[in-house]
Amino acid sequence: MAEISCTYLIVGGGIAGVSCAEALAFWADARDSVVLLAESSLVKAATNVVSLGKVLTKFDVEEKDGSSLGGNIRVLEDQLDRVESEGHFVSTSSGKRINYRYLCLCTGARPKLIGDNPNVIGIRDTESVQEFQKRVSNATRLVVVGNGGIASELVYEISGIEVHWVVKDEYISSTFVDSGAARFFQERLTEKVQEKTVLKRMRYSEEKAGSSSRRGAALGPDWHRTVDISGKLEHVPDSVKIHYAVEIKELAAQSEGFPVKLTLSNGEVIECDFVVSATGVTPAISFTCDREFALGPDGGLLVNWEMATSLPEVYAAGDVCSAGWDPAQHWFQMRLWTQARQMGAMAARAMAAKRAGETIYQDFCFELFNHVTQLFGYQVVLLGRYNGQGLNDKYEVLLRMTPGLEYIKFVLVDGRLQGAMLIGETGLEETSENLILNQLDLTPYGDDLLDPNIDIEDYFD
């Protein structure tokens, strides 16, 4: 058995794992070794990071060759098989033994698939996108099931195919937005931008075919802009057919006509070439361990604010973990690229501090839920309790909407801003962030707070 030793071992080539490795290259002693164990030679790194406020940042996610990370980071392409926490080593599927001083598990999550059918696929990593491309190029009808970011991006970006979108809610994109914002987005489904923006990025590919059992890292926020996701039809319906407030009752294979037949909970039947299941993810814990981990209610590895698990010198970050600390008033966990990056960096700081015998405090980014993404061609900024999460309906909402331009929503309790949803180029990101963090009493301003004739960005600067 090949044996390797390192100070820090990070498992996972996604945003959390790479952010952890890169932060360790900065925080840790240069004499300490860092090994990143990834299931693919390609890893996901946050690039073009732009600060929009104290904690709010937007960034791109680029696929890189692991060797490009540089520094004292050594990348090994292999799959974690077992953790021996008492002996401080792990074994891999190829038979390697890696001894560590500190271990950080960033194995991500895997998609929840509806039914066990070869014509149902999930979209989570680069490999699944390639499978999707292959299928869609020869298909005429597709069903997308789910109401989150992947589903929303997919139905907007895809072309040349008849699309049916099955959502369990009364409105689209409910994972991120409210019904008002959903109506704001709706116009874009019938007014799709004809030419997609081309991203001029360095692209990498693996020289050898990987094992089918291996999983790549999760996709970045603009995955759909780097690939062609077009079907073969020249004439398709003007809009996506949305099936509201229904779920899949039955999914069956067919030998004639379309290969898949779906029966919805309202009795409606849809036949299609294949189904994209975008119904969320579950933490990916496919390895074994000599001792049991404490788990969160969602099945993730339970971690404290230092991202430490219940096992000594074992940390976790990103989608695989469950936040087990008492959160700040305006923060909650959501499995997003933003939080994966923040958690990975926090784990690195905590491990480096423990190694050096130093005291640290939780990063300020955990004071405020913050996320920037792109939906239906708009920039979407989510801050704090943007949908009134955890406020028990005891809040008021201020709205400003300009069709085709912007949708602004402020959530207030007793005159103090608790959350904000900013869609479009509003320029209110930093102001909204400050108002949530400072908890300034906005009662004197009333409805004028979102008056388009008042520049609140300058007013509260």
GROMACS .gro file of C-alpha atoms in nm, residues 240-446:
model
  207
  240VAL     CA    1  -4.203   2.681  -2.158
  241LYS     CA    2  -4.508   2.484  -2.048
  242ILE     CA    3  -4.520   2.517  -1.670
  243HIS     CA    4  -4.716   2.267  -1.460
  244TYR     CA    5  -4.783   2.432  -1.123
  245ALA     CA    6  -4.851   2.277  -0.782
  246VAL     CA    7  -4.801   1.917  -0.895
  247GLU     CA    8  -4.559   1.635  -0.828
  248ILE     CA    9  -4.464   1.317  -1.011
  249LYS     CA   10  -4.708   1.042  -0.923
  250GLU     CA   11  -4.571   0.775  -1.154
  251LEU     CA   12  -4.278   0.742  -1.394
  252ALA     CA   13  -4.276   0.459  -1.645
  253ALA     CA   14  -4.064   0.344  -1.939
  254GLN     CA   15  -4.228   0.295  -2.280
  255SER     CA   16  -4.119   0.082  -2.574
  256GLU     CA   17  -4.309   0.282  -2.835
  257GLY     CA   18  -4.323   0.656  -2.899
  258PHE     CA   19  -4.146   0.864  -2.635
  259PRO     CA   20  -3.936   0.648  -2.401
  260VAL     CA   21  -4.070   0.805  -2.079
  261LYS     CA   22  -4.425   0.852  -1.956
  262LEU     CA   23  -4.492   1.075  -1.654
  263THR     CA   24  -4.818   1.085  -1.464
  264LEU     CA   25  -4.862   1.397  -1.250
  265SER     CA   26  -5.049   1.419  -0.922
  266ASN     CA   27  -5.334   1.601  -1.099
  267GLY     CA   28  -5.375   1.312  -1.343
  268GLU     CA   29  -5.209   1.485  -1.637
  269VAL     CA   30  -4.980   1.267  -1.851
  270ILE     CA   31  -4.661   1.387  -2.022
  271GLU     CA   32  -4.453   1.179  -2.260
  272CYS     CA   33  -4.094   1.283  -2.324
  273ASP     CA   34  -3.748   1.178  -2.436
  274PHE     CA   35  -3.594   1.218  -2.093
  275VAL     CA   36  -3.633   1.389  -1.755
  276VAL     CA   37  -3.399   1.624  -1.572
  277SER     CA   38  -3.440   1.579  -1.198
  278ALA     CA   39  -3.341   1.902  -1.022
  279THR     CA   40  -3.512   1.843  -0.690
  280GLY     CA   41  -3.232   1.928  -0.451
  281VAL     CA   42  -2.930   1.751  -0.306
  282THR     CA   43  -2.828   1.534  -0.012
  283PRO     CA   44  -2.488   1.544   0.162
  284ALA     CA   45  -2.244   1.302  -0.002
  285ILE     CA   46  -2.111   1.073   0.270
  286SER     CA   47  -2.017   0.763   0.072
  287PHE     CA   48  -1.705   0.679   0.274
  288THR     CA   49  -1.686   0.474   0.594
  289CYS     CA   50  -1.529   0.574   0.925
  290ASP     CA   51  -1.397   0.396   1.235
  291ARG     CA   52  -1.624   0.611   1.455
  292GLU     CA   53  -1.966   0.758   1.399
  293PHE     CA   54  -2.001   1.124   1.311
  294ALA     CA   55  -2.265   1.339   1.474
  295LEU     CA   56  -2.510   1.428   1.197
  296GLY     CA   57  -2.742   1.723   1.147
  297PRO     CA   58  -3.118   1.683   1.085
  298ASP     CA   59  -3.056   1.694   0.708
  299GLY     CA   60  -2.797   1.414   0.723
  300GLY     CA   61  -2.491   1.637   0.692
  301LEU     CA   62  -2.181   1.617   0.910
  302LEU     CA   63  -2.259   1.833   1.211
  303VAL     CA   64  -1.999   2.107   1.259
  304ASN     CA   65  -1.943   2.387   1.510
  305TRP     CA   66  -1.857   2.744   1.412
  306GLU     CA   67  -1.494   2.644   1.357
  307MET     CA   68  -1.622   2.386   1.104
  308ALA     CA   69  -1.500   2.105   1.334
  309THR     CA   70  -1.695   1.778   1.332
  310SER     CA   71  -1.758   1.558   1.637
  311LEU     CA   72  -1.433   1.369   1.570
  312PRO     CA   73  -1.099   1.518   1.681
  313GLU     CA   74  -0.893   1.698   1.414
  314VAL     CA   75  -1.163   1.626   1.154
  315TYR     CA   76  -1.335   1.926   0.994
  316ALA     CA   77  -1.598   1.961   0.722
  317ALA     CA   78  -1.711   2.240   0.491
  318GLY     CA   79  -1.959   2.304   0.212
  319ASP     CA   80  -2.259   2.095   0.110
  320VAL     CA   81  -2.155   1.788   0.309
  321CYS     CA   82  -2.186   1.963   0.646
  322SER     CA   83  -2.470   2.090   0.864
  323ALA     CA   84  -2.422   2.410   1.063
  324GLY     CA   85  -2.451   2.309   1.431
  325TRP     CA   86  -2.385   2.644   1.598
  326ASP     CA   87  -2.635   2.908   1.708
  327PRO     CA   88  -2.649   3.126   1.396
  328ALA     CA   89  -2.640   3.504   1.389
  329GLN     CA   90  -2.974   3.680   1.360
  330HIS     CA   91  -2.951   3.729   0.984
  331TRP     CA   92  -2.771   3.410   0.877
  332PHE     CA   93  -2.896   3.062   0.791
  333GLN     CA   94  -2.748   2.770   0.602
  334MET     CA   95  -2.830   2.711   0.239
  335ARG     CA   96  -2.626   2.480   0.016
  336LEU     CA   97  -2.486   2.737  -0.225
  337TRP     CA   98  -2.150   2.810  -0.390
  338THR     CA   99  -2.119   3.123  -0.176
  339GLN     CA  100  -2.141   2.937   0.154
  340ALA     CA  101  -1.916   2.656   0.029
  341ARG     CA  102  -1.644   2.912  -0.038
  342GLN     CA  103  -1.693   3.083   0.301
  343MET     CA  104  -1.700   2.756   0.495
  344GLY     CA  105  -1.390   2.622   0.322
  345ALA     CA  106  -1.193   2.935   0.409
  346MET     CA  107  -1.322   2.927   0.770
  347ALA     CA  108  -1.214   2.564   0.812
  348ALA     CA  109  -0.868   2.653   0.684
  349ARG     CA  110  -0.831   2.939   0.932
  350ALA     CA  111  -0.950   2.718   1.218
  351MET     CA  112  -0.712   2.432   1.135
  352ALA     CA  113  -0.415   2.666   1.090
  353ALA     CA  114  -0.495   2.844   1.418
  354LYS     CA  115  -0.519   2.517   1.608
  355ARG     CA  116  -0.191   2.403   1.462
  356ALA     CA  117  -0.028   2.732   1.574
  357GLY     CA  118  -0.202   2.740   1.914
  358GLU     CA  119  -0.376   3.068   1.830
  359THR     CA  120  -0.726   3.193   1.915
  360ILE     CA  121  -0.955   3.303   1.633
  361TYR     CA  122  -1.315   3.417   1.598
  362GLN     CA  123  -1.581   3.329   1.346
  363ASP     CA  124  -1.551   3.513   1.018
  364PHE     CA  125  -1.774   3.818   0.979
  365CYS     CA  126  -1.936   3.671   0.666
  366PHE     CA  127  -2.143   3.445   0.894
  367GLU     CA  128  -2.317   3.752   1.038
  368LEU     CA  129  -2.532   3.792   0.728
  369PHE     CA  130  -2.675   3.549   0.475
  370ASN     CA  131  -2.549   3.670   0.139
  371HIS     CA  132  -2.562   3.528  -0.211
  372VAL     CA  133  -2.522   3.662  -0.564
  373THR     CA  134  -2.640   3.460  -0.861
  374GLN     CA  135  -2.789   3.496  -1.209
  375LEU     CA  136  -3.148   3.395  -1.290
  376PHE     CA  137  -3.330   3.450  -1.617
  377GLY     CA  138  -3.058   3.689  -1.731
  378TYR     CA  139  -3.080   3.912  -1.421
  379GLN     CA  140  -2.832   3.957  -1.137
  380VAL     CA  141  -2.999   3.836  -0.817
  381VAL     CA  142  -2.872   3.948  -0.476
  382LEU     CA  143  -3.013   3.787  -0.161
  383LEU     CA  144  -2.937   3.931   0.182
  384GLY     CA  145  -3.042   3.833   0.533
  385ARG     CA  146  -3.397   3.707   0.581
  386TYR     CA  147  -3.484   3.804   0.224
  387ASN     CA  148  -3.802   3.594   0.217
  388GLY     CA  149  -3.895   3.649   0.582
  389GLN     CA  150  -3.738   3.317   0.683
  390GLY     CA  151  -3.782   3.254   1.054
  391LEU     CA  152  -3.977   3.577   1.114
  392ASN     CA  153  -4.310   3.399   1.173
  393ASP     CA  154  -4.495   3.625   0.928
  394LYS     CA  155  -4.444   3.919   1.167
  395TYR     CA  156  -4.286   4.147   0.912
  396GLU     CA  157  -4.377   4.403   0.650
  397VAL     CA  158  -4.257   4.421   0.292
  398LEU     CA  159  -4.167   4.717   0.076
  399LEU     CA  160  -4.156   4.656  -0.299
  400ARG     CA  161  -4.040   4.844  -0.604
  401MET     CA  162  -4.068   4.686  -0.946
  402THR     CA  163  -3.991   4.819  -1.291
  403PRO     CA  164  -4.090   4.552  -1.547
  404GLY     CA  165  -3.793   4.426  -1.742
  405LEU     CA  166  -3.551   4.628  -1.532
  406GLU     CA  167  -3.554   4.566  -1.156
  407TYR     CA  168  -3.736   4.407  -0.864
  408ILE     CA  169  -3.649   4.532  -0.515
  409LYS     CA  170  -3.791   4.385  -0.196
  410PHE     CA  171  -3.717   4.499   0.160
  411VAL     CA  172  -3.827   4.289   0.458
  412LEU     CA  173  -3.869   4.495   0.777
  413VAL     CA  174  -3.959   4.421   1.138
  414ASP     CA  175  -4.043   4.717   1.363
  415GLY     CA  176  -3.896   4.952   1.104
  416ARG     CA  177  -3.559   4.773   1.084
  417LEU     CA  178  -3.438   4.600   0.771
  418GLN     CA  179  -3.407   4.221   0.812
  419GLY     CA  180  -3.357   4.113   0.453
  420ALA     CA  181  -3.343   4.229   0.094
  421MET     CA  182  -3.395   4.080  -0.250
  422LEU     CA  183  -3.239   4.281  -0.530
  423ILE     CA  184  -3.300   4.170  -0.889
  424GLY     CA  185  -3.137   4.362  -1.170
  425GLU     CA  186  -2.866   4.626  -1.157
  426THR     CA  187  -3.013   4.811  -0.859
  427GLY     CA  188  -2.693   4.953  -0.708
  428LEU     CA  189  -2.841   4.897  -0.360
  429GLU     CA  190  -2.625   4.603  -0.251
  430GLU     CA  191  -2.393   4.782  -0.009
  431THR     CA  192  -2.666   5.010   0.128
  432SER     CA  193  -2.897   4.715   0.197
  433GLU     CA  194  -2.615   4.522   0.362
  434ASN     CA  195  -2.530   4.816   0.590
  435LEU     CA  196  -2.894   4.873   0.688
  436ILE     CA  197  -2.934   4.508   0.790
  437LEU     CA  198  -2.609   4.496   0.984
  438ASN     CA  199  -2.658   4.834   1.155
  439GLN     CA  200  -3.029   4.779   1.231
  440LEU     CA  201  -3.103   5.148   1.185
  441ASP     CA  202  -3.465   5.243   1.260
  442LEU     CA  203  -3.616   5.330   0.922
  443THR     CA  204  -3.965   5.409   1.051
  444PRO     CA  205  -3.936   5.786   0.980
  445TYR     CA  206  -3.885   5.717   0.609
  446GLY     CA  207  -4.191   5.494   0.564
   0.00000   0.00000   0.00000
